[in-house]
Amino acid sequence: MSNLQKFIKLKKCKICKTSYKPTSTTQQVCKWECAIQLVNQDKTKSVKKQIKEAKQKIKSRSDWLKDTQVVFNKYIRLRDQNDGCISCGSKSASAYHAGHYRSIGSARHLRFNELNCHRQCAACNTHLSGNLINYRQGLIRKIGIYAVEELESNNATVKWSIEEIKMLKKLYSDKIKTHSNVKI
């Protein structure tokens, strides 16, 4: 045994987790059976990554909008987590949504407008169709009458490109990460 081999630290095999003395600095497994399994795992990961990338390439604009809407809604619920329902004020509902004051169906251009979307209990959003009269009153208290009237009179048209939608998704994903790291 050479002097160098005496100082080599034991490593754990990436596959079977047994301890072994590596024969080189790049060795990751203890025996050839584990090496074959490691190669197969790497191939599986590579194939899964290729499939994911292929799916991303064939996504339609509608698919990207849906994905971005999920991330946006998650951000709204996180942003308003200490607020009650915008419509009824409930802080003890079993579920909360990201409720839009002007619906996506009637004002698509406001779907990702943060002033148009707030935490709303499932009962108000789903069963009371948004509970809009009370939503408006809560919105006036939260953002002011001028901002509410601006939302109500906003009839612009917007057609986001797939690249713009991807950028919005990244923006709200980053906001979620930032907001999640802040202790409230």
C-alpha positions as MATLAB code, in Angstrom:
seq = 'MSNLQKFIKLKKCKICKTSYKPTSTTQQVCKWECAIQLVNQDKTKSVKKQIKEAKQKIKSRSDWLKDTQVVFNKYIRLRDQNDGCISCGSKSASAYHAGHYRSIGSARHLRFNELNCHRQCAACNTHLSGNLINYRQGLIRKIGIYAVEELESNNATVKWSIEEIKMLKKLYSDKIKTHSNVKI';
ca = [
       0.000    0.000    0.000;
       1.443    3.369   -0.999;
       1.638    6.353    1.337;
      -1.050    8.128   -0.717;
      -3.568    5.322   -0.255;
      -3.235    5.561    3.534;
      -4.626    9.132    3.460;
      -7.565    8.541    1.117;
     -10.835    9.173    2.955;
     -13.709    6.741    2.742;
     -16.604    7.765    0.500;
     -20.221    6.613    0.415;
     -21.440    4.880   -2.696;
     -24.106    6.943   -4.486;
     -26.168    3.813   -5.142;
     -25.865    1.329   -2.241;
     -24.583    3.831    0.372;
     -21.793    1.542    1.594;
     -18.430    3.027    2.514;
     -15.465    2.345    0.211;
     -11.977    3.615   -0.550;
     -11.993    5.292   -3.961;
      -9.249    4.417   -6.420;
      -9.551    7.801   -8.148;
     -10.797   11.272   -7.262;
     -13.766   10.968   -9.638;
     -15.032    7.585   -8.456;
     -18.655    7.825   -7.242;
     -19.609    4.184   -6.621;
     -18.090    1.159   -4.897;
     -18.380   -1.541   -7.591;
     -19.252   -1.997  -11.249;
     -22.874   -3.108  -10.505;
     -23.467    0.228   -8.796;
     -21.780    2.011  -11.713;
     -24.273    0.443  -14.136;
     -27.193    1.562  -11.940;
     -25.743    5.087  -11.738;
     -25.469    5.278  -15.531;
     -29.077    4.084  -15.897;
     -30.260    6.698  -13.377;
     -28.418    9.419  -15.279;
     -29.998    8.240  -18.551;
     -33.465    8.328  -16.961;
     -32.889   11.858  -15.676;
     -31.659   12.928  -19.099;
     -34.693   11.448  -20.851;
     -37.082   13.082  -18.359;
     -35.369   16.424  -18.920;
     -35.663   16.030  -22.716;
     -39.370   15.181  -22.396;
     -39.967   18.229  -20.198;
     -38.157   20.475  -22.691;
     -40.148   19.012  -25.593;
     -43.430   19.620  -23.754;
     -42.397   23.230  -23.109;
     -41.781   23.729  -26.833;
     -45.226   22.496  -27.889;
     -47.212   24.408  -25.252;
     -49.860   26.662  -26.717;
     -50.458   30.270  -25.733;
     -53.509   29.082  -23.813;
     -51.396   26.564  -21.871;
     -48.925   29.294  -20.938;
     -51.773   31.580  -19.807;
     -53.165   28.830  -17.557;
     -49.743   28.123  -16.041;
     -49.089   31.808  -15.458;
     -52.562   32.279  -13.938;
     -51.799   29.554  -11.374;
     -48.553   31.289  -10.364;
     -50.214   34.732  -10.288;
     -53.079   33.442   -8.109;
     -50.611   31.824   -5.718;
     -48.773   35.146   -5.424;
     -52.033   37.027   -4.680;
     -52.985   34.562   -1.936;
     -49.491   34.854   -0.456;
     -49.463   38.659   -0.719;
     -52.838   38.932    1.059;
     -52.326   36.070    3.510;
     -52.843   38.328    6.543;
     -55.955   39.990    5.112;
     -59.477   38.693    5.367;
     -61.743   38.116    2.381;
     -61.971   41.312    0.321;
     -65.761   40.903    0.134;
     -66.904   39.673    3.563;
     -63.776   40.114    5.705;
     -63.725   36.469    6.810;
     -60.388   35.304    8.192;
     -61.541   31.788    9.037;
     -62.719   30.390    5.705;
     -61.697   26.850    4.815;
     -60.298   27.969    1.445;
     -59.261   31.210   -0.185;
     -59.051   32.100   -3.857;
     -57.471   34.925   -5.774;
     -60.727   36.643   -6.733;
     -60.829   39.133   -9.604;
     -62.988   42.245   -9.224;
     -63.488   42.447  -12.980;
     -63.627   38.854  -14.174;
     -61.164   37.390  -16.646;
     -64.085   36.694  -18.981;
     -65.181   40.324  -19.111;
     -61.782   42.021  -18.778;
     -59.020   39.729  -20.030;
     -56.562   42.602  -20.048;
     -56.849   42.850  -16.222;
     -56.227   39.153  -15.505;
     -52.691   39.854  -14.208;
     -53.442   43.292  -12.722;
     -52.600   43.148   -9.007;
     -55.124   45.881   -8.154;
     -57.897   43.830   -9.790;
     -57.198   40.645   -7.819;
     -57.368   40.058   -4.075;
     -57.763   37.298   -1.508;
     -61.363   36.150   -1.449;
     -63.019   33.306    0.436;
     -64.289   30.417   -1.658;
     -67.889   31.100   -0.589;
     -67.878   34.689   -1.893;
     -65.905   33.899   -5.050;
     -67.708   30.726   -6.089;
     -71.132   30.626   -4.449;
     -71.867   34.360   -4.534;
     -70.320   34.965   -7.985;
     -67.661   37.231   -6.522;
     -69.983   39.074   -4.086;
     -69.231   42.145   -6.193;
     -71.091   44.829   -4.214;
     -69.172   43.953   -1.062;
     -65.991   43.374   -3.110;
     -66.244   46.956   -4.410;
     -66.675   48.333   -0.888;
     -63.659   46.347    0.353;
     -61.663   47.428   -2.686;
     -62.439   51.104   -2.038;
     -61.191   50.681    1.541;
     -58.040   48.935    0.330;
     -56.956   50.894   -2.779;
     -59.201   53.987   -2.813;
     -62.119   55.170   -4.949;
     -59.936   56.649   -7.709;
     -58.099   53.355   -8.305;
     -61.416   51.453   -8.297;
     -62.952   53.855  -10.833;
     -59.826   53.524  -12.975;
     -60.211   49.723  -12.947;
     -63.899   50.043  -13.830;
     -63.219   52.366  -16.747;
     -60.216   50.433  -18.098;
     -61.335   48.861  -21.370;
     -57.976   48.487  -23.065;
     -57.237   45.445  -25.159;
     -54.161   43.329  -24.620;
     -52.903   40.258  -26.438;
     -49.828   38.935  -24.712;
     -47.308   37.010  -26.749;
     -46.016   33.698  -25.434;
     -42.723   35.398  -24.540;
     -44.565   38.095  -22.553;
     -46.592   35.429  -20.749;
     -43.398   33.534  -19.895;
     -41.917   36.768  -18.530;
     -45.038   37.333  -16.392;
     -44.785   33.792  -15.045;
     -41.140   34.342  -14.129;
     -41.960   37.714  -12.544;
     -44.610   36.216  -10.266;
     -42.492   33.144   -9.498;
     -39.712   35.498   -8.377;
     -42.190   37.558   -6.326;
     -43.362   34.372   -4.604;
     -39.788   33.434   -3.727;
     -39.032   36.928   -2.446;
     -42.298   37.148   -0.505;
     -41.809   33.663    0.965;
     -38.378   34.632    2.318;
     -39.779   37.679    4.116;
     -40.966   36.866    7.650;
     -44.278   38.543    8.352;
];
